[in-house]
mmCIF file of C-alpha atoms in Angstrom:
data_model
loop_
_atom_site.group_PDB
_atom_site.id
_atom_site.type_symbol
_atom_site.label_atom_id
_atom_site.label_comp_id
_atom_site.label_asym_id
_atom_site.label_seq_id
_atom_site.Cartn_x
_atom_site.Cartn_y
_atom_site.Cartn_z
ATOM 1 C CA MET A 261 132.281 -114.745 52.480
ATOM 2 C CA PRO A 262 134.647 -114.562 49.449
ATOM 3 C CA LEU A 263 136.323 -117.572 47.901
ATOM 4 C CA ILE A 264 140.103 -117.623 47.767
ATOM 5 C CA VAL A 265 141.233 -119.419 44.610
ATOM 6 C CA ILE A 266 144.830 -120.440 43.659
ATOM 7 C CA HIS A 267 145.886 -120.493 40.086
ATOM 8 C CA GLN A 268 148.396 -123.189 39.413
ATOM 9 C CA VAL A 269 150.659 -123.581 36.224
ATOM 10 C CA ARG A 270 153.356 -126.153 35.278
ATOM 11 C CA THR A 271 156.220 -123.688 35.011
ATOM 12 C CA THR A 272 158.625 -126.538 34.117
ATOM 13 C CA LYS A 273 157.810 -129.486 31.865
ATOM 14 C CA GLY A 274 157.155 -132.610 33.832
ATOM 15 C CA ALA A 275 156.911 -130.681 37.206
ATOM 16 C CA PRO A 276 153.751 -130.507 39.270
ATOM 17 C CA PRO A 277 151.470 -127.390 38.900
ATOM 18 C CA GLU A 278 153.151 -124.521 40.836
ATOM 19 C CA PRO A 279 150.974 -121.757 42.622
ATOM 20 C CA VAL A 280 151.448 -118.517 40.558
ATOM 21 C CA GLY A 281 148.411 -116.375 41.498
ATOM 22 C CA ALA A 282 145.692 -115.949 44.002
ATOM 23 C CA TRP A 283 142.164 -114.671 43.323
ATOM 24 C CA GLN A 284 139.551 -113.383 45.792
ATOM 25 C CA VAL A 285 136.173 -114.157 44.272
ATOM 26 C CA GLN A 286 132.735 -112.800 45.542
ATOM 27 C CA GLY A 287 129.535 -112.415 43.536
ATOM 28 C CA MET A 288 130.620 -111.324 40.120
ATOM 29 C CA THR A 289 133.948 -109.802 41.192
ATOM 30 C CA ALA A 290 137.377 -111.464 40.925
ATOM 31 C CA ILE A 291 140.466 -109.720 42.446
ATOM 32 C CA PRO A 292 143.786 -111.183 41.431
ATOM 33 C CA TYR A 293 147.270 -111.049 42.826
ATOM 34 C CA TYR A 294 150.316 -112.540 41.017
ATOM 35 C CA SER A 295 153.963 -112.389 42.177
ATOM 36 C CA PRO A 296 156.088 -110.164 40.024
ATOM 37 C CA SER A 297 157.912 -113.245 38.588
ATOM 38 C CA HIS A 298 154.627 -114.780 37.514
ATOM 39 C CA LEU A 299 152.734 -111.774 36.078
ATOM 40 C CA LYS A 300 152.840 -113.343 32.670
ATOM 41 C CA TYR A 301 150.257 -115.814 33.766
ATOM 42 C CA LEU A 302 147.752 -113.177 34.800
ATOM 43 C CA LYS A 303 146.164 -113.089 31.280
ATOM 44 C CA ARG A 304 145.825 -116.751 31.323
ATOM 45 C CA GLY A 305 144.012 -116.642 34.579
ATOM 46 C CA GLU A 306 141.750 -113.793 33.432
ATOM 47 C CA LYS A 307 140.758 -115.719 30.342
ATOM 48 C CA ALA A 308 139.943 -118.815 32.434
ATOM 49 C CA LEU A 309 137.688 -117.028 34.856
ATOM 50 C CA HIS A 310 135.939 -114.508 32.466
ATOM 51 C CA GLU A 311 135.430 -116.712 29.390
ATOM 52 C CA ARG A 312 132.873 -118.962 30.970
ATOM 53 C CA PRO A 313 129.471 -120.572 30.155
ATOM 54 C CA PRO A 314 126.377 -118.752 31.416
ATOM 55 C CA MET A 315 126.739 -119.531 35.192
ATOM 56 C CA ALA A 316 127.732 -117.519 38.322
ATOM 57 C CA LEU A 317 131.416 -116.832 38.722
ATOM 58 C CA GLU A 318 131.627 -118.603 42.062
ATOM 59 C CA GLU A 319 129.914 -121.756 40.594
ATOM 60 C CA TRP A 320 132.405 -121.571 37.743
ATOM 61 C CA VAL A 321 135.356 -121.338 39.984
ATOM 62 C CA GLN A 322 134.191 -124.302 41.964
ATOM 63 C CA PHE A 323 133.743 -126.345 38.702
ATOM 64 C CA LEU A 324 137.367 -125.433 37.623
ATOM 65 C CA ALA A 325 138.771 -126.513 40.955
ATOM 66 C CA ALA A 326 136.894 -129.877 40.726
ATOM 67 C CA THR A 327 137.939 -130.664 37.183
ATOM 68 C CA LYS A 328 141.305 -128.796 36.469
ATOM 69 C CA ALA A 329 144.677 -129.265 37.983
ATOM 70 C CA ASN A 330 145.291 -125.549 37.350
ATOM 71 C CA TRP A 331 142.733 -124.342 39.941
ATOM 72 C CA ARG A 332 142.286 -124.951 43.513
ATOM 73 C CA VAL A 333 140.098 -123.537 46.204
ATOM 74 C CA HIS A 334 142.161 -122.244 49.212
ATOM 75 C CA GLY A 335 141.305 -124.024 52.352
ATOM 76 C CA ASP A 336 140.663 -120.904 54.380
ATOM 77 C CA SER A 337 138.110 -118.410 53.003
ATOM 78 C CA LEU A 338 138.325 -115.212 55.006
ATOM 79 C CA SER A 339 136.528 -111.871 55.022
ATOM 80 C CA ASP A 340 139.692 -109.952 55.480
ATOM 81 C CA VAL A 341 142.689 -111.421 53.492
ATOM 82 C CA ASP A 342 145.822 -110.267 52.004
ATOM 83 C CA LEU A 343 146.272 -112.103 48.720
ATOM 84 C CA ASP A 344 150.015 -111.621 48.571
ATOM 85 C CA GLN A 345 150.400 -113.299 51.987
ATOM 86 C CA VAL A 346 148.130 -116.150 50.867
ATOM 87 C CA LEU A 347 150.136 -116.712 47.666
ATOM 88 C CA ASP A 348 153.503 -116.450 49.485
ATOM 89 C CA HIS A 349 152.421 -119.143 51.947
ATOM 90 C CA GLU A 350 151.311 -121.501 49.133
ATOM 91 C CA GLN A 351 154.547 -120.840 47.261
ATOM 92 C CA ARG A 352 156.691 -121.490 50.344
ATOM 93 C CA ALA A 353 154.754 -124.737 50.971
ATOM 94 C CA PHE A 354 155.304 -125.870 47.304
ATOM 95 C CA ARG A 355 158.926 -125.140 47.464
ATOM 96 C CA GLU A 356 159.172 -127.232 50.660
ATOM 97 C CA HIS A 357 157.229 -130.058 49.238
ATOM 98 C CA THR A 358 159.550 -129.978 46.122
ATOM 99 C CA ARG A 359 162.633 -129.973 48.335
ATOM 100 C CA LEU A 360 161.434 -133.004 50.236
ATOM 101 C CA LEU A 361 160.634 -134.922 46.939
ATOM 102 C CA GLN A 362 164.274 -134.202 45.694
ATOM 103 C CA LEU A 363 165.644 -135.298 49.146
ATOM 104 C CA LYS A 364 163.760 -138.542 48.865
ATOM 105 C CA LYS A 365 164.942 -139.052 45.291
ATOM 106 C CA ALA A 366 168.591 -138.406 46.256
ATOM 107 C CA GLU A 367 168.341 -140.856 49.100
ATOM 108 C CA GLY A 368 166.934 -143.463 46.884
ATOM 109 C CA ASP A 369 163.396 -143.687 48.501
ATOM 110 C CA ALA A 370 160.891 -144.959 45.859
ATOM 111 C CA THR A 371 157.424 -143.353 45.500
ATOM 112 C CA GLY A 372 155.926 -146.506 43.976
ATOM 113 C CA PRO A 373 156.654 -149.937 42.428
ATOM 114 C CA THR A 374 159.701 -149.807 40.220
ATOM 115 C CA ASP A 375 158.944 -152.751 37.866
ATOM 116 C CA GLN A 376 156.236 -155.327 37.155
ATOM 117 C CA HIS A 377 157.506 -157.748 39.752
ATOM 118 C CA GLU A 378 157.277 -155.188 42.519
ATOM 119 C CA ALA A 379 153.867 -154.004 41.308
ATOM 120 C CA ALA A 380 152.610 -157.691 41.568
ATOM 121 C CA ALA A 381 154.100 -158.068 45.003
ATOM 122 C CA GLU A 382 152.420 -154.793 45.999
ATOM 123 C CA ALA A 383 149.013 -155.916 44.731
ATOM 124 C CA SER A 384 149.231 -159.154 46.735
ATOM 125 C CA LEU A 385 150.053 -157.228 49.989
ATOM 126 C CA VAL A 386 147.447 -154.603 49.890
ATOM 127 C CA GLY A 387 144.738 -155.097 52.535
ATOM 128 C CA THR A 388 146.308 -158.301 53.930
ATOM 129 C CA ARG A 389 146.757 -159.228 57.593
ATOM 130 C CA ALA A 390 150.503 -158.199 57.338
ATOM 131 C CA ALA A 391 149.600 -154.769 56.155
ATOM 132 C CA TYR A 392 147.117 -154.284 58.981
ATOM 133 C CA ALA A 393 149.542 -155.495 61.676
ATOM 134 C CA GLN A 394 152.253 -153.383 60.226
ATOM 135 C CA SER A 395 149.993 -150.240 60.032
ATOM 136 C CA TRP A 396 149.315 -150.567 63.715
ATOM 137 C CA TRP A 397 152.959 -151.099 64.599
ATOM 138 C CA ILE A 398 153.914 -147.909 62.610
ATOM 139 C CA ALA A 399 151.087 -146.036 64.320
ATOM 140 C CA SER A 400 152.113 -147.314 67.846
ATOM 141 C CA GLU A 401 155.850 -146.364 67.302
ATOM 142 C CA LEU A 402 154.950 -142.922 66.003
ATOM 143 C CA VAL A 403 152.849 -142.236 69.081
ATOM 144 C CA ARG A 404 155.322 -143.940 71.481
ATOM 145 C CA ARG A 405 158.108 -141.511 70.158
ATOM 146 C CA HIS A 406 155.612 -138.431 69.732
ATOM 147 C CA PRO A 407 153.119 -138.696 72.635
ATOM 148 C CA ARG A 408 151.042 -135.673 71.326
ATOM 149 C CA LEU A 409 149.884 -137.837 68.313
ATOM 150 C CA MET A 410 146.876 -140.010 68.055
ATOM 151 C CA ALA A 411 145.350 -142.525 65.625
ATOM 152 C CA TYR A 412 142.083 -142.104 63.877
ATOM 153 C CA GLU A 413 140.224 -144.447 61.543
ATOM 154 C CA MET A 414 139.181 -142.916 58.235
ATOM 155 C CA TYR A 415 137.492 -144.045 54.979
ATOM 156 C CA PRO A 416 138.126 -141.285 52.464
ATOM 157 C CA GLY A 417 136.868 -141.409 48.903
ATOM 158 C CA GLY A 418 133.415 -142.414 49.981
ATOM 159 C CA GLY A 419 134.724 -145.712 51.514
ATOM 160 C CA GLN A 420 137.347 -146.635 48.680
ATOM 161 C CA TYR A 421 140.246 -146.426 51.036
ATOM 162 C CA ASP A 422 140.786 -147.961 54.604
ATOM 163 C CA VAL A 423 143.188 -145.582 56.325
ATOM 164 C CA LEU A 424 144.646 -145.479 59.764
ATOM 165 C CA CYS A 425 145.567 -141.795 60.242
ATOM 166 C CA VAL A 426 148.237 -140.682 62.668
ATOM 167 C CA THR A 427 148.282 -137.030 63.517
ATOM 168 C CA GLU A 428 147.926 -134.426 66.177
ATOM 169 C CA PRO A 429 144.370 -133.883 67.495
ATOM 170 C CA ALA A 430 144.393 -130.343 66.114
ATOM 171 C CA SER A 431 144.562 -131.734 62.605
ATOM 172 C CA LEU A 432 141.210 -133.347 63.031
ATOM 173 C CA SER A 433 139.602 -130.383 64.800
ATOM 174 C CA GLY A 434 138.339 -128.560 61.651
ATOM 175 C CA GLN A 435 139.601 -125.361 63.263
ATOM 176 C CA PRO A 436 141.513 -122.706 61.115
ATOM 177 C CA GLY A 437 145.010 -123.908 60.509
ATOM 178 C CA SER A 438 144.211 -127.530 61.133
ATOM 179 C CA ARG A 439 145.208 -128.453 57.596
ATOM 180 C CA HIS A 440 148.670 -127.214 58.153
ATOM 181 C CA VAL A 441 149.314 -130.060 60.513
ATOM 182 C CA PRO A 442 150.855 -133.191 58.845
ATOM 183 C CA ARG A 443 148.847 -136.424 58.688
ATOM 184 C CA VAL A 444 150.261 -139.812 58.225
ATOM 185 C CA MET A 445 147.899 -141.793 56.176
ATOM 186 C CA LEU A 446 148.435 -145.491 56.549
ATOM 187 C CA ASN A 447 146.208 -146.608 53.749
ATOM 188 C CA ARG A 448 145.668 -150.477 54.121
ATOM 189 C CA SER A 449 144.040 -150.365 50.694
ATOM 190 C CA GLY A 450 146.969 -148.573 49.115
ATOM 191 C CA ARG A 451 150.220 -147.058 50.349
ATOM 192 C CA ILE A 452 151.575 -144.894 53.111
ATOM 193 C CA GLN A 453 151.312 -141.329 52.470
ATOM 194 C CA ILE A 454 151.808 -137.948 54.192
ATOM 195 C CA ARG A 455 149.191 -135.284 53.726
ATOM 196 C CA HIS A 456 150.578 -131.823 54.526
ATOM 197 C CA GLU A 457 149.054 -128.453 53.537
ATOM 198 C CA THR A 458 147.646 -129.151 49.977
ATOM 199 C CA HIS A 459 150.159 -131.906 49.056
ATOM 200 C CA ASP A 460 150.143 -135.702 49.285
ATOM 201 C CA MET A 461 153.525 -137.407 49.367
ATOM 202 C CA VAL A 462 153.946 -141.092 49.098
ATOM 203 C CA VAL A 463 156.316 -142.572 51.757
ATOM 204 C CA ALA A 464 156.329 -146.179 50.591
ATOM 205 C CA THR A 465 154.474 -149.192 49.404
ATOM 206 C CA TRP A 466 153.601 -151.993 51.772
ATOM 207 C CA SER A 467 155.901 -154.405 49.885
ATOM 208 C CA ARG A 468 158.814 -151.975 50.493
ATOM 209 C CA VAL A 469 157.863 -151.571 54.257
ATOM 210 C CA LEU A 470 157.567 -155.170 54.962
ATOM 211 C CA GLY A 471 160.865 -156.010 53.041
ATOM 212 C CA SER A 472 162.969 -153.325 54.522
ATOM 213 C CA ARG A 473 165.983 -154.479 56.629
ATOM 214 C CA THR A 474 164.731 -152.642 59.662
ATOM 215 C CA PRO A 475 161.180 -151.545 60.282
ATOM 216 C CA HIS A 476 162.415 -148.268 61.961
ATOM 217 C CA SER A 477 163.694 -147.054 58.608
ATOM 218 C CA THR A 478 160.048 -146.362 57.750
ATOM 219 C CA ILE A 479 159.447 -144.520 60.995
ATOM 220 C CA LYS A 480 162.638 -142.264 60.471
ATOM 221 C CA THR A 481 161.484 -141.495 56.846
ATOM 222 C CA ILE A 482 158.099 -140.428 58.153
ATOM 223 C CA GLU A 483 159.607 -138.304 60.872
ATOM 224 C CA ARG A 484 162.008 -136.555 58.390
ATOM 225 C CA LEU A 485 159.191 -135.802 55.984
ATOM 226 C CA THR A 486 156.700 -134.530 58.588
ATOM 227 C CA GLY A 487 159.282 -132.602 60.606
ATOM 228 C CA TRP A 488 158.498 -134.530 63.753
ATOM 229 C CA VAL A 489 161.691 -134.593 65.809
ATOM 230 C CA ALA A 490 161.843 -137.558 68.192
ATOM 231 C CA ALA A 491 162.875 -136.646 71.784
ATOM 232 C CA LYS A 492 165.920 -138.236 73.265
ATOM 233 C CA PRO A 493 165.680 -140.360 75.280
ATOM 234 C CA THR A 494 162.429 -141.705 73.828
ATOM 235 C CA PRO A 495 159.611 -140.764 76.215
ATOM 236 C CA ALA A 496 158.100 -143.412 78.534
ATOM 237 C CA THR A 497 155.143 -145.211 77.068
ATOM 238 C CA THR A 498 151.921 -143.283 77.731
ATOM 239 C CA ARG A 499 148.477 -144.837 78.107
ATOM 240 C CA ARG A 500 147.567 -144.015 74.620
ATOM 241 C CA ALA A 501 150.703 -145.409 73.161
ATOM 242 C CA LEU A 502 150.209 -148.500 75.269
ATOM 243 C CA ALA A 503 146.768 -149.097 73.880
ATOM 244 C CA TYR A 504 148.127 -148.796 70.295
ATOM 245 C CA ARG A 505 151.061 -151.059 71.110
ATOM 246 C CA LEU A 506 148.654 -153.732 72.351
ATOM 247 C CA PHE A 507 146.774 -153.581 69.011
ATOM 248 C CA ALA A 508 150.033 -154.053 67.112
ATOM 249 C CA SER A 509 151.184 -156.791 69.315
ATOM 250 C CA LEU A 510 147.847 -158.643 69.091
ATOM 251 C CA LEU A 511 147.687 -158.405 65.270
ATOM 252 C CA THR A 512 151.251 -159.598 64.916
ATOM 253 C CA LEU A 513 150.688 -162.604 67.279
ATOM 254 C CA THR A 514 147.594 -163.585 65.387
ATOM 255 C CA LEU A 515 148.939 -163.090 61.922
ATOM 256 C CA ASN A 516 148.457 -166.778 61.022
ATOM 257 C CA ASP A 517 145.564 -167.488 63.306
ATOM 258 C CA ARG A 518 142.640 -169.413 61.728
ATOM 259 C CA HIS A 519 140.391 -166.591 62.717
ATOM 260 C CA GLY A 520 140.923 -163.087 61.207
ATOM 261 C CA TRP A 521 141.673 -160.580 63.866
ATOM 262 C CA ASP A 522 141.097 -156.878 63.433
ATOM 263 C CA VAL A 523 140.873 -153.476 65.382
ATOM 264 C CA ARG A 524 138.280 -151.087 64.594
ATOM 265 C CA ASN A 525 137.234 -147.623 65.845
ATOM 266 C CA GLU A 526 133.767 -147.299 67.366
ATOM 267 C CA PHE A 527 133.117 -144.425 64.833
ATOM 268 C CA CYS A 528 134.121 -144.761 61.258
ATOM 269 C CA ASP A 529 134.845 -141.418 59.713
ATOM 270 C CA THR A 530 133.849 -141.356 56.060
ATOM 271 C CA SER A 531 135.162 -138.177 54.337
ATOM 272 C CA GLY A 532 132.384 -135.805 53.599
ATOM 273 C CA GLU A 533 129.686 -137.681 55.573
ATOM 274 C CA THR A 534 128.574 -137.598 59.171
ATOM 275 C CA PRO A 535 130.299 -140.245 61.278
ATOM 276 C CA PHE A 536 128.115 -143.200 62.170
ATOM 277 C CA THR A 537 127.961 -145.428 65.294
ATOM 278 C CA MET A 538 129.377 -148.934 64.605
ATOM 279 C CA GLY A 539 127.562 -150.373 67.742
ATOM 280 C CA TYR A 540 130.611 -152.210 69.148
ATOM 281 C CA LEU A 541 130.024 -150.859 72.578
ATOM 282 C CA ALA A 542 126.531 -152.128 72.864
ATOM 283 C CA SER A 543 127.530 -155.324 74.652
ATOM 284 C CA PHE A 544 130.086 -153.618 76.928
ATOM 285 C CA PRO A 545 128.133 -151.754 79.492
ATOM 286 C CA LYS A 546 131.268 -150.667 81.406
ATOM 287 C CA ALA A 547 132.696 -149.039 78.281
ATOM 288 C CA ILE A 548 129.353 -147.059 77.789
ATOM 289 C CA GLU A 549 129.653 -145.941 81.450
ATOM 290 C CA ALA A 550 133.170 -144.784 80.832
ATOM 291 C CA LEU A 551 131.989 -142.385 78.008
ATOM 292 C CA ARG A 552 130.821 -140.064 80.747
ATOM 293 C CA ASP A 553 134.436 -139.471 81.892
ATOM 294 C CA THR A 554 136.205 -139.532 78.557
ATOM 295 C CA PRO A 555 138.273 -136.342 78.120
ATOM 296 C CA SER A 556 137.815 -134.172 75.024
ATOM 297 C CA LEU A 557 140.543 -133.703 72.369
ATOM 298 C CA GLY A 558 138.483 -131.773 69.998
ATOM 299 C CA VAL A 559 138.284 -134.605 67.337
ATOM 300 C CA PRO A 560 135.154 -135.770 65.592
ATOM 301 C CA ALA A 561 132.638 -138.171 67.037
ATOM 302 C CA GLU A 562 133.858 -137.829 70.738
ATOM 303 C CA PRO A 563 133.631 -139.717 73.019
ATOM 304 C CA GLU A 564 132.890 -142.766 71.146
ATOM 305 C CA SER A 565 135.850 -142.349 68.815
ATOM 306 C CA HIS A 566 138.257 -142.900 71.843
ATOM 307 C CA PHE A 567 137.133 -146.562 71.847
ATOM 308 C CA TRP A 568 138.440 -149.403 69.735
ATOM 309 C CA ALA A 569 136.960 -152.903 69.182
ATOM 310 C CA LEU A 570 139.255 -155.917 69.202
ATOM 311 C CA ARG A 571 137.543 -158.266 66.729
ATOM 312 C CA ARG A 572 138.040 -161.955 66.279
ATOM 313 C CA GLY A 573 136.191 -162.956 63.078
ATOM 314 C CA LYS A 574 132.850 -161.312 63.336
ATOM 315 C CA LYS A 575 132.966 -161.136 67.283
ATOM 316 C CA THR A 576 134.063 -158.358 69.443
ATOM 317 C CA ILE A 577 136.377 -159.719 72.107
ATOM 318 C CA ALA A 578 137.090 -156.569 74.008
ATOM 319 C CA ILE A 579 136.831 -152.786 73.823
ATOM 320 C CA VAL A 580 139.970 -150.701 74.516
ATOM 321 C CA SER A 581 139.941 -146.931 75.105
ATOM 322 C CA MET A 582 142.826 -144.845 73.971
ATOM 323 C CA GLU A 583 142.895 -143.786 77.601
ATOM 324 C CA GLY A 584 144.505 -147.088 78.551
ATOM 325 C CA SER A 585 141.479 -149.241 79.757
ATOM 326 C CA ALA A 586 140.325 -152.707 78.412
ATOM 327 C CA PHE A 587 136.730 -153.633 78.851
ATOM 328 C CA PHE A 588 135.475 -157.210 78.491
ATOM 329 C CA ALA A 589 131.950 -158.595 78.101
ATOM 330 C CA ASP A 590 131.861 -160.161 81.516
ATOM 331 C CA GLY A 591 132.206 -156.739 83.188
ATOM 332 C CA THR A 592 135.920 -157.047 83.813
ATOM 333 C CA VAL A 593 137.831 -153.782 83.285
ATOM 334 C CA VAL A 594 141.583 -153.911 83.168
ATOM 335 C CA ASP A 595 143.980 -150.833 83.515
ATOM 336 C CA LEU A 596 146.530 -151.517 80.820
ATOM 337 C CA MET A 597 149.227 -149.513 82.412
ATOM 338 C CA ALA A 598 149.038 -151.542 85.715
ATOM 339 C CA GLU A 599 149.031 -154.691 83.708
ATOM 340 C CA TYR A 600 152.019 -153.648 81.692
ATOM 341 C CA ASP A 601 153.920 -152.972 84.879
ATOM 342 C CA THR A 602 152.880 -156.409 86.224
ATOM 343 C CA HIS A 603 154.675 -157.954 83.263
ATOM 344 C CA ASN A 604 157.952 -155.800 83.660
ATOM 345 C CA ARG A 605 156.800 -153.441 80.974
ATOM 346 C CA ARG A 606 156.857 -156.199 78.238
ATOM 347 C CA ILE A 607 154.057 -155.857 75.618
ATOM 348 C CA THR A 608 154.051 -159.534 74.348
ATOM 349 C CA PRO A 609 153.526 -161.133 77.844
ATOM 350 C CA MET A 610 150.880 -158.520 78.658
ATOM 351 C CA THR A 611 149.040 -159.271 75.415
ATOM 352 C CA VAL A 612 149.134 -163.015 75.903
ATOM 353 C CA ALA A 613 147.946 -162.661 79.511
ATOM 354 C CA LEU A 614 145.010 -160.395 78.690
ATOM 355 C CA LEU A 615 143.756 -162.504 75.741
ATOM 356 C CA ARG A 616 144.941 -165.948 76.524
ATOM 357 C CA LYS A 617 141.384 -167.208 76.456
ATOM 358 C CA TRP A 618 141.108 -166.523 72.692
ATOM 359 C CA LEU A 619 144.625 -167.149 71.488
#
């Protein structure tokens, strides 16, 4: 299977590297395609590929992609590919990314701390209870407004980052085209970013999110940058959205509790490694039993990844499935939607009623 490699050049001073050429590399053969307006960069690409140390061409290309901003391995390696179409797609994605960045700048959205005071404020907020609670509120609002979305826990960078990812299940499937689906990366160890195609875009810092006049301004910024159009009127709360809203409500209510509260996926997805079992379900036999009937979404680590642990300190209080069931250690199973209806579809009274024993 050949490798498809993208050659990138900073065509304008201070601008990010722009895709100017595509190469199909297999064995010792490298076939290029450069758009007519960028043919002047072909010689530069040839020199980079052919003037190499004594190593295989494919190995050298992988090394360049790992160490240089000018080279990137294309996500889809195909046996039959039109390089001009690949390059056209990459350039259109680049232009759209540039357009969105300009739009953000024109509207006054910051991509990072603007001064030392804000940088200090940001450092004090990263990884705090407030950031965790707000990350779940953002996730729950996005899924409430866009029922096709889901939340998934990730630890990219070999565990350096603690990310609550909100995206469509197709984005996590690993199937061809999955990387074209936007991912909202709520990095509790950093900032809020959108990953789309080959680009990452910073939406906001936690200090800006928590200091905004209205929390929905962040939701609307995310929708604009991902292209997710909210239906009007807003869809009724689904079972999945209700589970996420419960998490957001619980973390907000317990923000100043003497015990640290948290919500964790049964499977932790570490980028580049096989997901591993956290073991939260071990003390909840009814939740284990429910695994048999858990529907497939085509995401990693199913069915266990559908289940979330409500943690109070080091103790798991309950297991909640994204299908809308809450499991307690005494064997009690609660249908969240029925409980929600019992409390006149009000999330805070429902949260208090369910977890009164521990609040």
